Amino acid sequence: MPRFAYNDGIRIAFEDLGGAGGDPLLLVMGLGTSRFWWPDGLVDELVHRGFHVVAYDQRDAGQSTHLPARRVGPPLAALLRPTPPAYSGEDLADDAVAVLDALGWERAHLFGHSMGGLVAQRVAIRHPERVRTLATSSAVPSDVKGLSVLRYVRLAPLVRFARLHYPETPQGDMALAVAVARILAAPGRRIDESDVREFVDKEAAHQIAGFRDQKAQSRQVGAKWHGGPLARITAPTLVLHGSRDPLLRVSAARDIAAAVPGARLRIVPGAGHFLAGDVWATYADELRTVADRVTDQPRTACED
């Protein structure tokens, strides 16, 4: 069952996924996606490596507050619009800190995937005292604005996303999830219902609409960042990226790693944007390695 944190009237749903007593790790998922899209197998790998894992739904996703609908246009238009349609990048970063507060965690490791990686970067910039280590996967640099973002994005997958239309039925939800996963998976990787069933079943059990709310996605991606650059990040940082990511170019990861002082870059051969089973152990090992860089620091009782 979820618990809830609050940030200026916005309700943020989060869930303890296991590993109590381990090193605190907060997972931040991507655009328009609920916390249920963190694979159980990846979470198990992280718990096995000594992490206490918690995941949350960003605002406008999952069981967190969905803002009132307004005319914001498609996500790509919202990304390029000079003014935010609903809230700022700072608001999204503060939501994560509200979850840490609700947990009683003074400091935690952060792991963000896709747009969640961008948000995690901004948390590390805006709230450096709350971040033990930062890990991102398949993310763009958080301080790139407007049209500059497009140099990292492959447009063909965006066109394919725009063409996805499935009925709002259990069968349609499954077909939509499979289609999304196939777009995000490494080219040539077989994807079927078994790869997404756990996500679809969990969202259905909680009456979550999944990827259908394009207006919510536009509000998320349109949130503008007014904070500092990546060079201000002081937490030990890990940058992961699949060598065959069909959505974001590897140059995005290279530029993050180049901008963050002392960051470790790991390009994972054959991996795509979808968190498939063949990367779970590798990603968990990499997070454990970067976390071990700060294990000599004292832990407070509220971090356990």
PDB file of C-alpha atoms in Angstrom:
ATOM      1  CA  MET A   1       0.000   0.000   0.000  1.00  0.00           C
ATOM      2  CA  PRO A   2       1.251   3.512  -0.756  1.00  0.00           C
ATOM      3  CA  ARG A   3       2.095   6.211   1.698  1.00  0.00           C
ATOM      4  CA  PHE A   4       1.882   9.891   0.865  1.00  0.00           C
ATOM      5  CA  ALA A   5       4.130  12.933   1.117  1.00  0.00           C
ATOM      6  CA  TYR A   6       2.990  16.503   0.530  1.00  0.00           C
ATOM      7  CA  ASN A   7       4.658  19.423  -1.222  1.00  0.00           C
ATOM      8  CA  ASP A   8       2.719  22.694  -1.247  1.00  0.00           C
ATOM      9  CA  GLY A   9      -0.616  20.917  -1.488  1.00  0.00           C
ATOM     10  CA  ILE A  10       0.519  18.278  -4.012  1.00  0.00           C
ATOM     11  CA  ARG A  11       0.153  14.680  -2.831  1.00  0.00           C
ATOM     12  CA  ILE A  12       3.041  12.376  -3.741  1.00  0.00           C
ATOM     13  CA  ALA A  13       2.504   8.608  -3.496  1.00  0.00           C
ATOM     14  CA  PHE A  14       5.447   6.440  -2.505  1.00  0.00           C
ATOM     15  CA  GLU A  15       6.022   2.818  -1.556  1.00  0.00           C
ATOM     16  CA  ASP A  16       8.599   0.920   0.470  1.00  0.00           C
ATOM     17  CA  LEU A  17       9.873  -1.906  -1.750  1.00  0.00           C
ATOM     18  CA  GLY A  18      12.033  -3.671   0.809  1.00  0.00           C
ATOM     19  CA  GLY A  19      15.482  -3.855   2.331  1.00  0.00           C
ATOM     20  CA  ALA A  20      14.756  -2.056   5.612  1.00  0.00           C
ATOM     21  CA  GLY A  21      17.982  -1.378   7.456  1.00  0.00           C
ATOM     22  CA  GLY A  22      19.992  -1.044   4.255  1.00  0.00           C
ATOM     23  CA  ASP A  23      21.348   2.085   2.633  1.00  0.00           C
ATOM     24  CA  PRO A  24      18.431   4.408   1.725  1.00  0.00           C
ATOM     25  CA  LEU A  25      17.783   4.489  -2.039  1.00  0.00           C
ATOM     26  CA  LEU A  26      15.030   6.527  -3.711  1.00  0.00           C
ATOM     27  CA  LEU A  27      13.962   5.515  -7.233  1.00  0.00           C
ATOM     28  CA  VAL A  28      12.670   8.167  -9.658  1.00  0.00           C
ATOM     29  CA  MET A  29      10.828   6.879 -12.745  1.00  0.00           C
ATOM     30  CA  GLY A  30      10.394   8.610 -16.101  1.00  0.00           C
ATOM     31  CA  LEU A  31       7.878  10.609 -18.100  1.00  0.00           C
ATOM     32  CA  GLY A  32       4.228   9.799 -17.445  1.00  0.00           C
ATOM     33  CA  THR A  33       5.160   6.529 -15.763  1.00  0.00           C
ATOM     34  CA  SER A  34       4.132   5.195 -12.374  1.00  0.00           C
ATOM     35  CA  ARG A  35       6.435   3.677  -9.770  1.00  0.00           C
ATOM     36  CA  PHE A  36       5.150   0.262 -10.851  1.00  0.00           C
ATOM     37  CA  TRP A  37       7.410   0.389 -13.924  1.00  0.00           C
ATOM     38  CA  TRP A  38      10.438  -0.339 -11.758  1.00  0.00           C
ATOM     39  CA  PRO A  39      10.860  -4.097 -12.437  1.00  0.00           C
ATOM     40  CA  ASP A  40      10.568  -6.362  -9.412  1.00  0.00           C
ATOM     41  CA  GLY A  41      13.707  -8.161 -10.564  1.00  0.00           C
ATOM     42  CA  LEU A  42      15.757  -4.958 -10.533  1.00  0.00           C
ATOM     43  CA  VAL A  43      14.414  -4.022  -7.104  1.00  0.00           C
ATOM     44  CA  ASP A  44      15.350  -7.483  -5.812  1.00  0.00           C
ATOM     45  CA  GLU A  45      18.884  -7.028  -7.136  1.00  0.00           C
ATOM     46  CA  LEU A  46      19.170  -3.683  -5.345  1.00  0.00           C
ATOM     47  CA  VAL A  47      17.831  -5.076  -2.065  1.00  0.00           C
ATOM     48  CA  HIS A  48      20.234  -8.010  -2.356  1.00  0.00           C
ATOM     49  CA  ARG A  49      23.098  -5.501  -2.561  1.00  0.00           C
ATOM     50  CA  GLY A  50      22.168  -3.826   0.690  1.00  0.00           C
ATOM     51  CA  PHE A  51      19.783  -1.040  -0.308  1.00  0.00           C
ATOM     52  CA  HIS A  52      16.545  -0.039   1.374  1.00  0.00           C
ATOM     53  CA  VAL A  53      14.507   0.755  -1.734  1.00  0.00           C
ATOM     54  CA  VAL A  54      11.623   3.227  -2.006  1.00  0.00           C
ATOM     55  CA  ALA A  55       9.935   4.367  -5.236  1.00  0.00           C
ATOM     56  CA  TYR A  56       7.482   7.216  -5.750  1.00  0.00           C
ATOM     57  CA  ASP A  57       5.104   8.563  -8.364  1.00  0.00           C
ATOM     58  CA  GLN A  58       6.000  11.995  -9.661  1.00  0.00           C
ATOM     59  CA  ARG A  59       3.187  14.529  -9.693  1.00  0.00           C
ATOM     60  CA  ASP A  60       0.877  13.918 -12.671  1.00  0.00           C
ATOM     61  CA  ALA A  61       1.676  10.185 -12.610  1.00  0.00           C
ATOM     62  CA  GLY A  62       0.460   7.080 -10.820  1.00  0.00           C
ATOM     63  CA  GLN A  63      -1.338   7.748  -7.539  1.00  0.00           C
ATOM     64  CA  SER A  64       0.127  11.205  -7.017  1.00  0.00           C
ATOM     65  CA  THR A  65      -1.854  14.385  -7.632  1.00  0.00           C
ATOM     66  CA  HIS A  66      -2.888  14.942 -11.235  1.00  0.00           C
ATOM     67  CA  LEU A  67      -3.277  18.632 -11.937  1.00  0.00           C
ATOM     68  CA  PRO A  68      -6.406  20.064 -13.587  1.00  0.00           C
ATOM     69  CA  ALA A  69      -6.423  19.686 -17.352  1.00  0.00           C
ATOM     70  CA  ARG A  70      -5.502  22.710 -19.411  1.00  0.00           C
ATOM     71  CA  ARG A  71      -4.611  23.326 -23.030  1.00  0.00           C
ATOM     72  CA  VAL A  72      -0.927  22.452 -23.105  1.00  0.00           C
ATOM     73  CA  GLY A  73      -0.547  20.674 -26.456  1.00  0.00           C
ATOM     74  CA  PRO A  74       1.514  17.528 -27.106  1.00  0.00           C
ATOM     75  CA  PRO A  75       4.629  16.780 -25.001  1.00  0.00           C
ATOM     76  CA  LEU A  76       7.108  17.956 -27.656  1.00  0.00           C
ATOM     77  CA  ALA A  77       5.355  21.336 -27.931  1.00  0.00           C
ATOM     78  CA  ALA A  78       5.346  21.688 -24.140  1.00  0.00           C
ATOM     79  CA  LEU A  79       9.077  20.949 -24.051  1.00  0.00           C
ATOM     80  CA  LEU A  80       9.805  23.799 -26.452  1.00  0.00           C
ATOM     81  CA  ARG A  81       7.374  26.345 -24.968  1.00  0.00           C
ATOM     82  CA  PRO A  82       9.256  29.159 -23.140  1.00  0.00           C
ATOM     83  CA  THR A  83       6.904  29.212 -20.141  1.00  0.00           C
ATOM     84  CA  PRO A  84       5.919  26.176 -18.053  1.00  0.00           C
ATOM     85  CA  PRO A  85       2.356  24.891 -18.503  1.00  0.00           C
ATOM     86  CA  ALA A  86       1.749  24.049 -14.854  1.00  0.00           C
ATOM     87  CA  TYR A  87       4.807  23.897 -12.576  1.00  0.00           C
ATOM     88  CA  SER A  88       8.579  24.170 -12.548  1.00  0.00           C
ATOM     89  CA  GLY A  89      11.528  21.812 -12.540  1.00  0.00           C
ATOM     90  CA  GLU A  90      12.200  23.009  -9.014  1.00  0.00           C
ATOM     91  CA  ASP A  91       8.751  21.751  -7.981  1.00  0.00           C
ATOM     92  CA  LEU A  92       9.544  18.265  -9.308  1.00  0.00           C
ATOM     93  CA  ALA A  93      12.845  18.243  -7.427  1.00  0.00           C
ATOM     94  CA  ASP A  94      11.139  19.367  -4.232  1.00  0.00           C
ATOM     95  CA  ASP A  95       8.604  16.526  -4.558  1.00  0.00           C
ATOM     96  CA  ALA A  96      11.448  14.031  -4.178  1.00  0.00           C
ATOM     97  CA  VAL A  97      12.683  15.814  -1.058  1.00  0.00           C
ATOM     98  CA  ALA A  98       9.141  15.755   0.361  1.00  0.00           C
ATOM     99  CA  VAL A  99       9.291  11.953   0.069  1.00  0.00           C
ATOM    100  CA  LEU A 100      12.641  11.893   1.889  1.00  0.00           C
ATOM    101  CA  ASP A 101      11.101  14.024   4.638  1.00  0.00           C
ATOM    102  CA  ALA A 102       8.097  11.709   4.945  1.00  0.00           C
ATOM    103  CA  LEU A 103      10.458   8.741   5.274  1.00  0.00           C
ATOM    104  CA  GLY A 104      12.610  10.480   7.860  1.00  0.00           C
ATOM    105  CA  TRP A 105      15.662  10.138   5.613  1.00  0.00           C
ATOM    106  CA  GLU A 106      18.072  13.039   6.066  1.00  0.00           C
ATOM    107  CA  ARG A 107      20.137  11.830   3.100  1.00  0.00           C
ATOM    108  CA  ALA A 108      19.658   9.115   0.493  1.00  0.00           C
ATOM    109  CA  HIS A 109      21.089   7.648  -2.658  1.00  0.00           C
ATOM    110  CA  LEU A 110      19.093   8.665  -5.753  1.00  0.00           C
ATOM    111  CA  PHE A 111      18.569   6.584  -8.886  1.00  0.00           C
ATOM    112  CA  GLY A 112      16.577   8.147 -11.717  1.00  0.00           C
ATOM    113  CA  HIS A 113      15.683   6.599 -15.054  1.00  0.00           C
ATOM    114  CA  SER A 114      14.869   8.565 -18.226  1.00  0.00           C
ATOM    115  CA  MET A 115      13.107  11.802 -17.178  1.00  0.00           C
ATOM    116  CA  GLY A 116      13.520  10.550 -13.620  1.00  0.00           C
ATOM    117  CA  GLY A 117      17.262  10.831 -14.148  1.00  0.00           C
ATOM    118  CA  LEU A 118      16.858  14.465 -15.133  1.00  0.00           C
ATOM    119  CA  VAL A 119      14.809  15.119 -11.979  1.00  0.00           C
ATOM    120  CA  ALA A 120      17.387  13.313  -9.831  1.00  0.00           C
ATOM    121  CA  GLN A 121      20.138  15.535 -11.259  1.00  0.00           C
ATOM    122  CA  ARG A 122      18.139  18.593 -10.259  1.00  0.00           C
ATOM    123  CA  VAL A 123      17.586  17.281  -6.744  1.00  0.00           C
ATOM    124  CA  ALA A 124      21.369  16.902  -6.411  1.00  0.00           C
ATOM    125  CA  ILE A 125      21.859  20.481  -7.589  1.00  0.00           C
ATOM    126  CA  ARG A 126      19.052  22.067  -5.544  1.00  0.00           C
ATOM    127  CA  HIS A 127      19.369  19.977  -2.384  1.00  0.00           C
ATOM    128  CA  PRO A 128      22.993  18.747  -2.243  1.00  0.00           C
ATOM    129  CA  GLU A 129      22.797  18.128   1.493  1.00  0.00           C
ATOM    130  CA  ARG A 130      20.074  15.479   0.939  1.00  0.00           C
ATOM    131  CA  VAL A 131      21.899  13.373  -1.670  1.00  0.00           C
ATOM    132  CA  ARG A 132      24.470  10.715  -0.759  1.00  0.00           C
ATOM    133  CA  THR A 133      25.085   9.614  -4.340  1.00  0.00           C
ATOM    134  CA  LEU A 134      23.424  10.217  -7.685  1.00  0.00           C
ATOM    135  CA  ALA A 135      22.832   7.624 -10.398  1.00  0.00           C
ATOM    136  CA  THR A 136      21.068   8.249 -13.686  1.00  0.00           C
ATOM    137  CA  SER A 137      20.232   5.970 -16.580  1.00  0.00           C
ATOM    138  CA  SER A 138      19.028   6.887 -20.071  1.00  0.00           C
ATOM    139  CA  ALA A 139      18.713  10.571 -19.162  1.00  0.00           C
ATOM    140  CA  VAL A 140      19.487  13.927 -20.759  1.00  0.00           C
ATOM    141  CA  PRO A 141      21.495  16.674 -19.039  1.00  0.00           C
ATOM    142  CA  SER A 142      19.231  18.564 -16.661  1.00  0.00           C
ATOM    143  CA  ASP A 143      20.532  22.008 -17.542  1.00  0.00           C
ATOM    144  CA  VAL A 144      19.926  21.798 -21.312  1.00  0.00           C
ATOM    145  CA  LYS A 145      17.011  23.952 -22.406  1.00  0.00           C
ATOM    146  CA  GLY A 146      14.571  24.291 -25.295  1.00  0.00           C
ATOM    147  CA  LEU A 147      15.641  23.186 -28.745  1.00  0.00           C
ATOM    148  CA  SER A 148      19.030  22.082 -27.438  1.00  0.00           C
ATOM    149  CA  VAL A 149      17.378  18.996 -25.959  1.00  0.00           C
ATOM    150  CA  LEU A 150      16.568  17.734 -29.454  1.00  0.00           C
ATOM    151  CA  ARG A 151      20.212  17.008 -30.220  1.00  0.00           C
ATOM    152  CA  TYR A 152      19.954  14.091 -27.803  1.00  0.00           C
ATOM    153  CA  VAL A 153      16.546  12.748 -28.874  1.00  0.00           C
ATOM    154  CA  ARG A 154      15.862  10.408 -31.770  1.00  0.00           C
ATOM    155  CA  LEU A 155      12.652  11.627 -33.384  1.00  0.00           C
ATOM    156  CA  ALA A 156      11.476   8.344 -34.941  1.00  0.00           C
ATOM    157  CA  PRO A 157      10.374   6.853 -31.566  1.00  0.00           C
ATOM    158  CA  LEU A 158       8.416  10.033 -30.792  1.00  0.00           C
ATOM    159  CA  VAL A 159       6.488   9.607 -34.033  1.00  0.00           C
ATOM    160  CA  ARG A 160       5.759   5.997 -33.122  1.00  0.00           C
ATOM    161  CA  PHE A 161       4.526   7.031 -29.673  1.00  0.00           C
ATOM    162  CA  ALA A 162       2.149   9.563 -31.223  1.00  0.00           C
ATOM    163  CA  ARG A 163       0.574   6.823 -33.324  1.00  0.00           C
ATOM    164  CA  LEU A 164      -0.258   4.532 -30.389  1.00  0.00           C
ATOM    165  CA  HIS A 165      -4.021   4.238 -29.951  1.00  0.00           C
ATOM    166  CA  TYR A 166      -5.551   1.369 -28.015  1.00  0.00           C
ATOM    167  CA  PRO A 167      -8.982   0.926 -26.385  1.00  0.00           C
ATOM    168  CA  GLU A 168      -9.320   1.580 -22.663  1.00  0.00           C
ATOM    169  CA  THR A 169      -9.838  -2.050 -21.799  1.00  0.00           C
ATOM    170  CA  PRO A 170      -7.624  -4.588 -19.991  1.00  0.00           C
ATOM    171  CA  GLN A 171      -6.602  -6.001 -23.366  1.00  0.00           C
ATOM    172  CA  GLY A 172      -5.941  -2.504 -24.703  1.00  0.00           C
ATOM    173  CA  ASP A 173      -3.829  -1.617 -21.659  1.00  0.00           C
ATOM    174  CA  MET A 174      -1.700  -4.711 -22.190  1.00  0.00           C
ATOM    175  CA  ALA A 175      -1.297  -4.026 -25.897  1.00  0.00           C
ATOM    176  CA  LEU A 176      -0.304  -0.417 -25.184  1.00  0.00           C
ATOM    177  CA  ALA A 177       2.323  -1.434 -22.616  1.00  0.00           C
ATOM    178  CA  VAL A 178       3.819  -3.987 -25.004  1.00  0.00           C
ATOM    179  CA  ALA A 179       3.935  -1.401 -27.779  1.00  0.00           C
ATOM    180  CA  VAL A 180       5.637   1.169 -25.544  1.00  0.00           C
ATOM    181  CA  ALA A 181       8.208  -1.372 -24.337  1.00  0.00           C
ATOM    182  CA  ARG A 182       8.964  -2.434 -27.912  1.00  0.00           C
ATOM    183  CA  ILE A 183       9.653   1.174 -28.899  1.00  0.00           C
ATOM    184  CA  LEU A 184      12.012   1.620 -25.934  1.00  0.00           C
ATOM    185  CA  ALA A 185      13.792  -1.740 -26.105  1.00  0.00           C
ATOM    186  CA  ALA A 186      17.100  -2.225 -27.886  1.00  0.00           C
ATOM    187  CA  PRO A 187      16.568  -2.920 -31.600  1.00  0.00           C
ATOM    188  CA  GLY A 188      16.077  -6.614 -32.239  1.00  0.00           C
ATOM    189  CA  ARG A 189      15.234  -7.486 -28.635  1.00  0.00           C
ATOM    190  CA  ARG A 190      12.108  -9.625 -28.339  1.00  0.00           C
ATOM    191  CA  ILE A 191       9.401  -8.051 -26.160  1.00  0.00           C
ATOM    192  CA  ASP A 192       6.111  -9.737 -25.298  1.00  0.00           C
ATOM    193  CA  GLU A 193       3.452  -9.632 -22.582  1.00  0.00           C
ATOM    194  CA  SER A 194       5.698 -11.370 -20.059  1.00  0.00           C
ATOM    195  CA  ASP A 195       8.029  -8.350 -20.073  1.00  0.00           C
ATOM    196  CA  VAL A 196       5.319  -5.891 -18.989  1.00  0.00           C
ATOM    197  CA  ARG A 197       2.644  -7.971 -17.263  1.00  0.00           C
ATOM    198  CA  GLU A 198       3.783  -7.063 -13.751  1.00  0.00           C
ATOM    199  CA  PHE A 199       3.526  -3.335 -14.557  1.00  0.00           C
ATOM    200  CA  VAL A 200       0.114  -3.634 -16.208  1.00  0.00           C
ATOM    201  CA  ASP A 201      -1.331  -5.813 -13.451  1.00  0.00           C
ATOM    202  CA  LYS A 202      -0.143  -3.476 -10.696  1.00  0.00           C
ATOM    203  CA  GLU A 203      -1.527  -0.398 -12.440  1.00  0.00           C
ATOM    204  CA  ALA A 204      -4.853  -2.135 -13.052  1.00  0.00           C
ATOM    205  CA  ALA A 205      -5.070  -3.134  -9.384  1.00  0.00           C
ATOM    206  CA  HIS A 206      -4.613   0.530  -8.424  1.00  0.00           C
ATOM    207  CA  GLN A 207      -6.806   1.919 -11.251  1.00  0.00           C
ATOM    208  CA  ILE A 208      -3.940   3.788 -12.887  1.00  0.00           C
ATOM    209  CA  ALA A 209      -4.295   4.840 -16.525  1.00  0.00           C
ATOM    210  CA  GLY A 210      -0.626   4.392 -17.437  1.00  0.00           C
ATOM    211  CA  PHE A 211       0.584   6.171 -20.544  1.00  0.00           C
ATOM    212  CA  ARG A 212      -2.792   7.475 -21.696  1.00  0.00           C
ATOM    213  CA  ASP A 213      -2.703  10.951 -20.132  1.00  0.00           C
ATOM    214  CA  GLN A 214      -0.835  12.996 -22.725  1.00  0.00           C
ATOM    215  CA  LYS A 215      -1.731  16.282 -21.021  1.00  0.00           C
ATOM    216  CA  ALA A 216      -0.063  15.096 -17.817  1.00  0.00           C
ATOM    217  CA  GLN A 217       3.035  14.110 -19.799  1.00  0.00           C
ATOM    218  CA  SER A 218       3.087  17.569 -21.376  1.00  0.00           C
ATOM    219  CA  ARG A 219       2.936  19.221 -17.962  1.00  0.00           C
ATOM    220  CA  GLN A 220       5.833  17.085 -16.720  1.00  0.00           C
ATOM    221  CA  VAL A 221       8.109  17.557 -19.702  1.00  0.00           C
ATOM    222  CA  GLY A 222       7.236  21.265 -19.908  1.00  0.00           C
ATOM    223  CA  ALA A 223       8.402  22.005 -16.359  1.00  0.00           C
ATOM    224  CA  LYS A 224      11.184  24.572 -16.759  1.00  0.00           C
ATOM    225  CA  TRP A 225      14.359  24.535 -14.696  1.00  0.00           C
ATOM    226  CA  HIS A 226      15.747  27.819 -13.379  1.00  0.00           C
ATOM    227  CA  GLY A 227      18.382  26.302 -11.112  1.00  0.00           C
ATOM    228  CA  GLY A 228      22.086  25.825 -11.471  1.00  0.00           C
ATOM    229  CA  PRO A 229      24.225  23.786 -13.868  1.00  0.00           C
ATOM    230  CA  LEU A 230      25.418  20.203 -13.551  1.00  0.00           C
ATOM    231  CA  ALA A 231      28.846  21.441 -12.491  1.00  0.00           C
ATOM    232  CA  ARG A 232      27.345  22.226  -9.074  1.00  0.00           C
ATOM    233  CA  ILE A 233      26.695  18.571  -8.273  1.00  0.00           C
ATOM    234  CA  THR A 234      28.946  17.465  -5.433  1.00  0.00           C
ATOM    235  CA  ALA A 235      27.583  13.955  -4.792  1.00  0.00           C
ATOM    236  CA  PRO A 236      29.486  10.979  -6.235  1.00  0.00           C
ATOM    237  CA  THR A 237      27.745  10.411  -9.564  1.00  0.00           C
ATOM    238  CA  LEU A 238      27.165   7.424 -11.835  1.00  0.00           C
ATOM    239  CA  VAL A 239      25.892   7.868 -15.395  1.00  0.00           C
ATOM    240  CA  LEU A 240      24.457   4.762 -17.083  1.00  0.00           C
ATOM    241  CA  HIS A 241      23.305   4.506 -20.676  1.00  0.00           C
ATOM    242  CA  GLY A 242      22.544   1.697 -23.082  1.00  0.00           C
ATOM    243  CA  SER A 243      24.718   1.554 -26.184  1.00  0.00           C
ATOM    244  CA  ARG A 244      21.591   0.734 -28.226  1.00  0.00           C
ATOM    245  CA  ASP A 245      19.145   3.154 -26.613  1.00  0.00           C
ATOM    246  CA  PRO A 246      16.629   3.863 -29.409  1.00  0.00           C
ATOM    247  CA  LEU A 247      15.262   7.056 -27.813  1.00  0.00           C
ATOM    248  CA  LEU A 248      18.251   8.989 -26.449  1.00  0.00           C
ATOM    249  CA  ARG A 249      21.692   9.223 -27.985  1.00  0.00           C
ATOM    250  CA  VAL A 250      24.722   8.108 -25.999  1.00  0.00           C
ATOM    251  CA  SER A 251      26.020  11.676 -26.271  1.00  0.00           C
ATOM    252  CA  ALA A 252      23.496  12.631 -23.569  1.00  0.00           C
ATOM    253  CA  ALA A 253      25.270  10.419 -21.043  1.00  0.00           C
ATOM    254  CA  ARG A 254      28.700  11.538 -22.183  1.00  0.00           C
ATOM    255  CA  ASP A 255      27.732  15.185 -21.699  1.00  0.00           C
ATOM    256  CA  ILE A 256      26.317  14.563 -18.212  1.00  0.00           C
ATOM    257  CA  ALA A 257      29.474  12.758 -17.164  1.00  0.00           C
ATOM    258  CA  ALA A 258      31.672  15.486 -18.625  1.00  0.00           C
ATOM    259  CA  ALA A 259      29.767  18.212 -16.760  1.00  0.00           C
ATOM    260  CA  VAL A 260      29.582  16.596 -13.302  1.00  0.00           C
ATOM    261  CA  PRO A 261      32.917  16.679 -11.477  1.00  0.00           C
ATOM    262  CA  GLY A 262      34.319  13.178 -10.985  1.00  0.00           C
ATOM    263  CA  ALA A 263      31.322  11.374 -12.495  1.00  0.00           C
ATOM    264  CA  ARG A 264      31.672   7.748 -13.598  1.00  0.00           C
ATOM    265  CA  LEU A 265      30.314   6.927 -17.071  1.00  0.00           C
ATOM    266  CA  ARG A 266      29.219   3.381 -17.922  1.00  0.00           C
ATOM    267  CA  ILE A 267      27.888   2.653 -21.411  1.00  0.00           C
ATOM    268  CA  VAL A 268      26.209  -0.755 -21.206  1.00  0.00           C
ATOM    269  CA  PRO A 269      26.713  -2.801 -24.398  1.00  0.00           C
ATOM    270  CA  GLY A 270      23.503  -3.892 -26.119  1.00  0.00           C
ATOM    271  CA  ALA A 271      21.149  -2.192 -23.645  1.00  0.00           C
ATOM    272  CA  GLY A 272      18.188  -0.072 -24.724  1.00  0.00           C
ATOM    273  CA  HIS A 273      15.988   2.461 -22.965  1.00  0.00           C
ATOM    274  CA  PHE A 274      13.669  -0.192 -21.521  1.00  0.00           C
ATOM    275  CA  LEU A 275      14.916  -1.699 -18.245  1.00  0.00           C
ATOM    276  CA  ALA A 276      15.121  -5.266 -19.510  1.00  0.00           C
ATOM    277  CA  GLY A 277      16.222  -8.174 -17.338  1.00  0.00           C
ATOM    278  CA  ASP A 278      19.664  -8.468 -18.855  1.00  0.00           C
ATOM    279  CA  VAL A 279      20.774  -5.148 -17.285  1.00  0.00           C
ATOM    280  CA  TRP A 280      19.405  -5.547 -13.759  1.00  0.00           C
ATOM    281  CA  ALA A 281      22.454  -7.157 -12.170  1.00  0.00           C
ATOM    282  CA  THR A 282      24.856  -4.802 -13.953  1.00  0.00           C
ATOM    283  CA  TYR A 283      22.949  -1.703 -12.893  1.00  0.00           C
ATOM    284  CA  ALA A 284      22.674  -2.922  -9.296  1.00  0.00           C
ATOM    285  CA  ASP A 285      26.405  -3.676  -9.175  1.00  0.00           C
ATOM    286  CA  GLU A 286      27.197  -0.197 -10.481  1.00  0.00           C
ATOM    287  CA  LEU A 287      24.943   1.478  -7.907  1.00  0.00           C
ATOM    288  CA  ARG A 288      26.580  -0.548  -5.122  1.00  0.00           C
ATOM    289  CA  THR A 289      30.016   0.513  -6.313  1.00  0.00           C
ATOM    290  CA  VAL A 290      29.207   4.228  -6.296  1.00  0.00           C
ATOM    291  CA  ALA A 291      27.380   3.918  -2.948  1.00  0.00           C
ATOM    292  CA  ASP A 292      30.448   2.295  -1.411  1.00  0.00           C
ATOM    293  CA  ARG A 293      32.353   5.504  -2.084  1.00  0.00           C
ATOM    294  CA  VAL A 294      30.467   7.097   0.829  1.00  0.00           C
ATOM    295  CA  THR A 295      29.910   4.166   3.179  1.00  0.00           C
ATOM    296  CA  ASP A 296      32.617   5.477   5.449  1.00  0.00           C
ATOM    297  CA  GLN A 297      30.370   8.420   6.312  1.00  0.00           C
ATOM    298  CA  PRO A 298      28.338   8.038   9.544  1.00  0.00           C
ATOM    299  CA  ARG A 299      24.668   7.114   9.218  1.00  0.00           C
ATOM    300  CA  THR A 300      22.015   8.661  11.431  1.00  0.00           C
ATOM    301  CA  ALA A 301      19.201   6.679  12.966  1.00  0.00           C
ATOM    302  CA  CYS A 302      16.573   8.359  10.784  1.00  0.00           C
ATOM    303  CA  GLU A 303      18.360   7.125   7.644  1.00  0.00           C
ATOM    304  CA  ASP A 304      17.774   3.491   8.580  1.00  0.00           C
TER     305      ASP A 304
END
